[in-house]
């Protein structure tokens, strides 16, 4: 008997950055009721699941990735019953729900950290004596030292903002607390978890000074990817497996090696891990080919992602940094077809289906990412990919918030033609293209082998096939001759004749021999 493929293996998951998706309450910030109202749009888009970024109680020092209470909804986003209604409605529409979990650090407003500051239970975090200077040379990912001093002279570790103290995972209480948090949300019906900074959690014993190059996200570092972390995921896997309905977890694992990534998805650990290699790669046929080969060689349940709430939107990345570049948009559409043709699952980021570019001209006083303030404005930070979505209308708030409300980040004056309403019912729009591509993928679901076969291609193009599907991507500057086929299933731009233009991709149907 054929084993049924678990839903997550080839799912298309849509990331919702909750603050910026849809504001039902009218305070300028997205919320859970706003998401619920927009679920039909996502069902029509054709995704299988949504991933919600943190909506838990939080002072919002890092947009909710600073969690003060892991078992409650922040009033900014709604209530627990709003959450339950959202899950029920998503399930009714056939959409699974993945929620974020943030185990590396809490908010400094968390009751455990507040108790620690009073001298109670400090062992749940990483406190050290250090005198005048910090206990070691570790730097925060958000700039500046990774240590802050408490009024009584001890230092605590925060690999991100000072408002995000790192937990001490060597304390069994931390371990059992998170098992309980997982159960709390699983009992409420979530289908999976996205694990924030999944390669964090444990730090090398003795917290040694570390050369700067080894402080970056990489496979072997005293700060990231410690071997002990895998025990945590083995325990989490047991909890997930004890529930009905194929509950899953995907790790946010930043590393420099596909082999290291593979460790997180061993059969008794996480189901998936993000594969950021493509998102970090330039627009280049050979670079894409190497990433595809390395990924498929290393992991059996691959994932693909082009954008998320932490990186420059790929329309802008591929357009050599030019906002609104038509080249960037053409390449972004082509990259989508490539990603959707590969075995495994694909993660989309809200707004990419509208072809949104990065907003690069946010005024300094509007910027809220702690990276901007901590680097004293040297680094722009991530606000430019987090600008609220344009749903309708020709000016701010573009249907994101009720008329008259200013969204928490200013929207671009150039977005009138990009709103979801304007693009709907226009098959030539980026939204129409995404709908068509997702429909084409669904039609092929379950019919394609997991292996891909490379066909001969010019150096800056990729041509691979999976059974009757052949995908051609032209990253070069000359047209590419299409291989034999009986019809074009979809193109990222119109395909005429037997040549594929630069910055274009197409799916071809080839009758099987
Ligand atoms: C992850 C999140 C990012 C956050 C950081 C700290 O990388 O994706 O948005 O700032 O973790 O929690």
XYZ file of C-alpha atoms and ligand atoms in Angstrom:
525
model
C 0.000 0.000 0.000
C 1.252 3.501 -0.832
C 2.031 5.643 2.189
C 0.161 8.918 2.017
C 2.467 11.954 1.780
C 2.200 14.079 4.936
C 0.672 17.483 4.142
C 3.755 19.531 5.015
C 6.113 17.704 2.658
C 4.946 19.550 -0.430
C 2.884 22.327 1.152
C 2.964 25.940 0.037
C 3.044 27.943 3.257
C 2.269 31.676 3.398
C 4.049 33.714 6.053
C 1.870 36.320 7.737
C 3.808 39.051 9.517
C 0.902 39.713 11.859
C 1.558 43.423 12.487
C 1.430 44.181 8.778
C -1.230 41.975 7.221
C -4.646 43.444 8.035
C -5.867 45.768 10.786
C -9.477 45.124 11.834
C -9.376 47.063 15.112
C -8.361 50.360 13.488
C -5.257 51.089 15.568
C -2.848 50.948 12.627
C -1.455 47.532 13.568
C -2.475 44.233 11.961
C -4.364 41.773 14.163
C -5.894 38.297 14.341
C -9.459 39.357 13.392
C -7.944 41.166 10.387
C -6.286 37.949 9.294
C -9.522 35.995 9.731
C -11.358 38.402 7.449
C -8.716 37.986 4.761
C -8.523 34.178 4.852
C -10.713 33.775 1.734
C -8.066 35.751 -0.191
C -5.446 33.204 0.887
C -7.661 30.250 0.059
C -8.205 31.741 -3.383
C -4.494 32.375 -3.783
C -4.114 28.622 -3.375
C -1.754 28.170 -0.431
C -2.004 25.181 1.896
C -1.034 26.744 5.204
C -0.312 29.993 6.973
C 2.540 30.723 9.366
C 1.776 33.452 11.900
C 4.698 35.430 13.339
C 4.480 35.955 17.145
C 1.203 37.388 18.417
C 1.925 36.663 22.100
C 2.020 39.211 24.901
C 5.011 41.397 24.240
C 6.332 44.911 24.763
C 7.231 44.781 21.008
C 10.899 45.638 21.417
C 11.499 43.320 18.459
C 8.057 43.256 16.877
C 6.817 40.429 19.128
C 9.959 38.268 19.017
C 10.324 39.405 22.619
C 7.687 37.275 24.318
C 6.453 38.195 27.789
C 3.785 35.479 28.049
C 3.938 32.435 25.779
C 0.350 31.430 26.533
C -1.585 34.582 25.743
C -2.370 36.906 22.835
C -1.161 40.501 23.035
C -4.126 42.897 23.258
C -2.677 44.663 20.204
C -3.477 41.541 18.175
C -6.695 40.381 19.869
C -7.590 37.687 22.347
C -7.272 33.945 22.758
C -10.800 33.550 21.465
C -9.862 35.564 18.355
C -7.069 33.059 17.909
C -9.435 30.099 18.291
C -11.826 31.621 15.759
C -8.984 32.226 13.334
C -7.842 28.603 13.569
C -11.392 27.295 13.179
C -12.024 29.449 10.113
C -8.663 28.560 8.559
C -9.389 24.867 9.022
C -12.860 25.310 7.549
C -11.216 26.767 4.443
C -8.700 23.925 4.283
C -5.749 25.996 5.505
C -3.357 24.648 8.148
C -1.967 26.970 10.807
C 1.673 27.144 11.900
C 2.628 29.413 14.805
C 5.996 30.842 15.754
C 7.739 29.735 18.921
C 10.637 31.699 20.374
C 12.771 29.461 22.625
C 16.190 31.164 22.523
C 15.121 34.171 24.565
C 12.123 35.754 26.231
C 11.211 39.376 26.727
C 12.812 41.172 29.634
C 9.193 41.764 30.724
C 8.643 37.997 31.133
C 7.846 37.154 34.771
C 10.884 34.860 34.980
C 13.255 37.629 33.960
C 11.559 40.100 36.266
C 12.031 37.589 39.095
C 15.664 37.103 38.027
C 16.275 40.833 38.300
C 14.993 40.594 41.872
C 17.533 37.824 42.437
C 15.098 34.883 42.136
C 15.721 32.045 39.655
C 18.615 33.699 37.819
C 19.616 30.264 36.612
C 16.816 30.354 34.032
C 18.857 32.945 32.107
C 22.584 33.444 31.545
C 23.907 35.738 34.242
C 27.643 36.189 34.822
C 30.021 38.278 36.860
C 32.082 40.546 34.657
C 33.177 43.596 36.550
C 33.480 46.740 34.460
C 33.559 44.954 31.122
C 31.264 42.224 29.808
C 32.132 38.577 30.624
C 33.206 37.844 27.023
C 33.532 39.480 23.599
C 30.268 38.223 22.082
C 28.385 40.733 19.958
C 24.628 41.012 19.593
C 23.197 40.065 16.196
C 21.541 43.478 16.324
C 24.889 45.366 16.882
C 26.694 46.228 20.090
C 27.734 43.920 22.930
C 25.627 40.834 23.678
C 25.712 41.621 27.414
C 23.944 44.184 29.562
C 24.617 44.991 33.203
C 21.972 44.711 35.899
C 21.819 47.289 38.710
C 23.514 44.842 41.114
C 26.553 44.508 38.861
C 25.943 41.137 37.171
C 25.709 40.859 33.397
C 23.117 38.941 31.379
C 23.445 37.587 27.862
C 21.219 38.722 24.988
C 22.229 37.587 21.528
C 19.618 40.009 20.152
C 18.280 43.177 21.826
C 18.832 43.857 25.571
C 15.051 43.367 25.919
C 15.563 39.749 24.763
C 17.533 37.892 27.488
C 18.747 34.438 26.422
C 17.373 31.468 28.329
C 19.730 29.035 30.030
C 18.800 25.778 28.311
C 21.036 23.834 30.714
C 18.316 24.417 33.304
C 15.729 21.587 33.039
C 12.967 24.002 34.042
C 13.396 25.853 30.730
C 13.142 22.573 28.911
C 9.908 21.497 30.585
C 8.379 24.956 30.273
C 8.678 24.823 26.485
C 7.275 21.299 26.277
C 4.277 22.658 28.106
C 3.982 25.698 25.810
C 4.013 23.388 22.788
C 1.167 21.360 24.278
C -0.779 24.526 25.068
C -0.916 25.511 21.370
C -1.255 21.969 20.065
C -4.307 21.564 22.304
C -5.725 24.712 20.674
C -5.419 23.065 17.287
C -2.269 24.407 15.657
C -0.804 22.226 12.934
C 2.803 23.151 13.473
C 5.504 25.442 14.772
C 8.117 27.639 13.176
C 11.028 27.638 15.614
C 12.734 30.997 15.928
C 16.550 30.924 15.918
C 16.434 27.140 16.102
C 20.227 26.868 15.932
C 20.521 28.988 19.097
C 19.445 27.866 22.601
C 22.714 26.274 23.836
C 26.004 28.099 24.164
C 29.435 26.470 24.606
C 30.321 25.678 28.225
C 32.489 28.390 29.726
C 31.190 31.009 27.244
C 34.633 31.431 25.616
C 35.815 34.553 23.789
C 35.231 33.903 20.110
C 36.829 35.424 16.997
C 34.357 37.677 15.159
C 34.125 35.384 12.131
C 32.971 32.529 14.386
C 30.224 34.663 15.889
C 28.369 34.739 12.559
C 25.662 32.155 11.920
C 27.681 29.086 10.996
C 27.943 25.372 11.544
C 30.717 25.390 14.123
C 30.588 28.225 16.599
C 30.526 28.462 20.404
C 27.323 30.484 20.036
C 25.233 28.709 17.390
C 24.449 25.142 16.415
C 25.693 23.417 19.574
C 25.222 19.641 19.516
C 23.044 19.703 22.657
C 20.245 21.499 20.799
C 19.350 18.331 18.940
C 18.229 16.655 22.165
C 15.643 19.422 22.546
C 14.160 18.716 19.122
C 14.092 14.980 19.785
C 11.901 15.696 22.787
C 9.730 18.162 20.842
C 9.267 15.578 18.101
C 7.897 13.104 20.649
C 5.326 15.669 21.756
C 4.321 16.470 18.162
C 4.028 12.778 17.310
C 1.785 12.180 20.306
C -0.934 14.322 18.632
C -3.201 13.268 15.775
C -3.036 14.965 12.406
C 0.601 15.201 11.295
C 1.646 18.148 13.485
C 5.003 19.477 12.336
C 7.870 21.809 13.130
C 10.188 23.820 10.899
C 13.378 25.328 12.261
C 14.777 28.719 11.411
C 18.327 27.475 10.979
C 20.888 29.916 9.599
C 24.054 28.012 8.799
C 26.767 27.923 6.174
C 26.447 24.240 5.351
C 23.763 21.977 3.894
C 25.161 19.073 5.940
C 24.666 21.029 9.154
C 21.108 21.858 8.093
C 20.499 18.153 7.552
C 21.265 17.406 11.223
C 18.117 19.261 12.292
C 15.880 17.129 10.097
C 17.062 13.696 11.101
C 14.051 11.345 11.326
C 13.566 11.851 15.059
C 14.025 15.655 15.027
C 12.347 18.472 13.106
C 10.235 17.797 10.032
C 11.752 20.658 8.074
C 14.239 23.423 8.325
C 14.389 26.623 6.321
C 16.907 26.470 3.533
C 18.139 30.046 3.256
C 20.827 29.344 0.661
C 18.710 30.471 -2.288
C 17.515 33.599 -0.527
C 21.147 34.518 0.059
C 22.235 33.775 -3.528
C 22.590 36.258 -6.390
C 20.570 35.933 -9.609
C 22.767 33.293 -11.192
C 22.124 29.992 -12.950
C 25.264 28.253 -11.640
C 24.612 29.522 -8.081
C 21.000 28.234 -8.157
C 22.089 24.900 -9.602
C 24.663 24.355 -6.876
C 22.130 25.198 -4.169
C 19.571 22.816 -5.615
C 22.141 20.008 -5.901
C 23.566 20.555 -2.405
C 20.102 20.733 -0.862
C 18.718 17.657 -2.565
C 21.866 15.704 -1.688
C 21.688 16.679 1.986
C 17.995 16.582 2.961
C 15.039 14.385 2.097
C 12.324 16.938 2.915
C 13.622 20.133 1.284
C 12.130 23.606 1.655
C 12.548 26.700 -0.505
C 12.069 30.352 0.371
C 12.818 33.622 -1.419
C 11.726 36.250 1.103
C 10.685 36.684 4.712
C 10.271 39.423 7.312
C 14.035 39.591 7.965
C 15.459 40.151 4.485
C 15.219 42.594 1.581
C 12.256 41.670 -0.627
C 13.492 39.645 -3.582
C 11.976 41.916 -6.241
C 14.434 44.530 -4.989
C 17.273 42.065 -4.355
C 17.089 40.771 -7.909
C 16.769 44.281 -9.329
C 20.286 45.197 -8.222
C 18.815 47.132 -5.357
C 16.658 49.340 -7.593
C 13.196 49.909 -6.144
C 10.422 49.098 -8.632
C 12.845 47.573 -11.064
C 11.011 45.721 -13.821
C 13.994 43.382 -14.078
C 13.668 42.565 -10.403
C 9.993 41.737 -10.793
C 10.589 39.606 -13.904
C 13.279 37.644 -12.054
C 11.151 37.299 -8.936
C 8.350 35.764 -10.995
C 10.794 33.427 -12.713
C 12.307 32.376 -9.368
C 8.834 31.496 -8.104
C 8.290 29.059 -10.955
C 11.676 27.466 -10.301
C 10.959 27.124 -6.602
C 7.491 25.667 -7.151
C 8.848 23.097 -9.617
C 11.304 21.645 -7.103
C 10.509 18.747 -4.801
C 9.611 19.768 -1.254
C 7.677 22.633 0.192
C 7.743 26.358 -0.522
C 7.370 29.266 1.899
C 5.982 32.549 0.547
C 6.126 35.893 2.325
C 3.072 38.147 2.427
C 3.070 40.703 -0.357
C 5.379 38.822 -2.690
C 2.272 37.709 -4.593
C 1.646 41.414 -5.247
C 5.215 41.928 -6.448
C 5.902 44.358 -3.608
C 9.377 45.862 -3.613
C 11.348 46.775 -0.500
C 10.419 50.228 0.815
C 13.790 51.928 0.961
C 12.830 55.496 1.738
C 11.242 55.122 5.182
C 12.080 58.223 7.196
C 14.416 57.572 10.153
C 11.765 58.606 12.681
C 9.379 55.957 11.310
C 11.840 53.080 11.574
C 11.103 50.649 14.395
C 13.470 47.732 13.906
C 15.885 47.668 16.884
C 18.703 47.049 14.404
C 18.345 50.633 13.142
C 18.595 52.231 16.580
C 21.273 49.878 17.916
C 23.513 50.451 14.911
C 22.932 54.215 15.279
C 21.324 54.292 11.857
C 24.248 52.606 10.141
C 22.106 49.597 9.276
C 18.666 50.292 7.800
C 17.158 47.239 9.483
C 14.169 45.232 8.322
C 11.269 47.691 8.337
C 11.386 48.033 4.544
C 10.019 44.516 4.034
C 7.453 44.888 6.840
C 5.390 47.770 5.482
C 1.648 46.992 5.764
C 0.014 45.339 2.767
C -1.921 47.435 0.198
C -5.325 45.771 -0.137
C -7.335 48.383 -2.018
C -7.681 52.077 -2.825
C -5.086 54.419 -4.224
C -3.466 55.889 -1.118
C -2.593 55.089 2.483
C -3.998 53.139 4.298
C -4.795 51.157 1.128
C -7.506 49.175 2.923
C -4.980 47.840 5.469
C -6.600 49.895 8.223
C -9.969 51.643 8.211
C -9.924 54.975 6.333
C -8.386 57.741 8.434
C -6.021 55.460 10.369
C -2.277 55.699 9.825
C -0.561 52.306 9.623
C 2.333 51.694 12.039
C 4.794 52.115 9.177
C 4.099 54.568 6.345
C 3.082 52.897 3.087
C 4.593 53.747 -0.268
C 2.882 56.410 -2.364
C 3.716 54.258 -5.383
C 1.574 51.281 -4.415
C -1.786 52.175 -5.999
C -1.235 49.830 -8.929
C -0.008 47.043 -6.634
C -3.043 46.665 -4.363
C -4.653 43.238 -4.165
C -7.962 44.667 -5.387
C -6.370 46.285 -8.427
C -4.541 43.075 -9.352
C -7.418 40.671 -8.779
C -9.211 39.560 -11.937
C -6.198 40.627 -13.985
C -4.525 37.450 -15.231
C -1.476 39.457 -16.347
C -0.867 40.820 -12.834
C 1.632 39.310 -10.424
C -1.262 38.222 -8.206
C -2.930 36.526 -11.190
C 0.368 34.843 -12.027
C 0.806 33.521 -8.461
C -2.746 32.138 -8.491
C -2.133 30.437 -11.795
C 1.252 29.028 -10.709
C -0.196 27.652 -7.477
C -3.112 26.128 -9.387
C -0.703 24.494 -11.846
C 1.322 23.094 -8.948
C -1.808 21.678 -7.315
C -2.813 20.002 -10.538
C 0.539 18.215 -10.650
C 0.528 17.326 -6.953
C 1.235 13.691 -6.278
C 2.134 12.964 -9.905
C 5.785 14.047 -9.908
C 8.815 12.005 -8.813
C 10.968 13.423 -6.003
C 14.088 13.235 -8.152
C 14.988 15.886 -10.652
C 16.941 15.262 -13.838
C 19.194 17.992 -15.235
C 18.977 18.529 -18.986
C 21.598 20.241 -21.126
C 21.408 24.014 -20.808
C 23.533 27.061 -21.583
C 25.727 28.104 -18.665
C 23.431 30.703 -17.137
C 20.214 28.757 -17.565
C 18.732 25.798 -15.705
C 16.646 23.081 -17.266
C 15.416 20.222 -15.096
C 12.631 17.740 -15.349
C 10.477 15.820 -12.896
C 8.507 13.267 -14.867
C 6.273 15.101 -17.355
C 7.208 18.557 -15.989
C 10.215 20.376 -17.384
C 11.222 23.702 -15.858
C 13.442 26.153 -17.734
C 14.901 29.264 -16.077
C 16.928 31.765 -18.021
C 19.289 33.762 -15.766
C 21.490 34.837 -18.676
C 21.342 37.643 -21.192
C 20.590 35.620 -24.354
C 17.368 33.781 -25.230
C 17.415 30.043 -24.462
C 16.060 27.391 -26.832
C 13.278 25.389 -25.171
C 13.716 21.602 -25.031
C 11.097 19.424 -26.819
C 7.613 19.655 -25.269
C 3.994 19.348 -26.286
C 2.742 22.438 -24.487
C 3.703 25.318 -22.243
C 1.961 24.938 -18.867
C 2.824 28.384 -17.544
C 5.388 31.086 -18.116
C 6.582 33.839 -15.793
C 6.100 36.045 -18.876
C 4.339 35.122 -22.130
C 6.255 32.397 -23.976
C 6.056 32.544 -27.749
C 7.882 30.342 -30.190
C 10.744 28.145 -29.057
C 12.867 30.692 -27.270
C 12.755 31.694 -23.621
C 13.760 35.305 -23.009
C 16.249 36.396 -20.307
C 14.868 36.748 -16.750
C 12.018 34.365 -17.556
C 11.024 30.837 -16.534
C 8.519 28.388 -17.963
C 6.980 25.035 -17.156
C 6.717 22.703 -20.107
C 4.749 19.510 -20.407
C 6.611 16.644 -21.968
C 4.770 13.429 -22.793
C 6.533 10.546 -21.057
C 8.344 8.103 -23.308
C 14.495 35.528 14.110
C 13.310 36.322 13.623
C 13.663 37.770 13.686
C 13.961 38.133 15.127
C 15.058 37.240 15.687
C 15.145 37.336 17.184
O 15.589 35.651 13.273
O 12.928 35.895 12.348
O 12.653 38.580 13.172
O 14.365 39.453 15.214
O 14.813 35.891 15.409
O 14.037 36.715 17.771
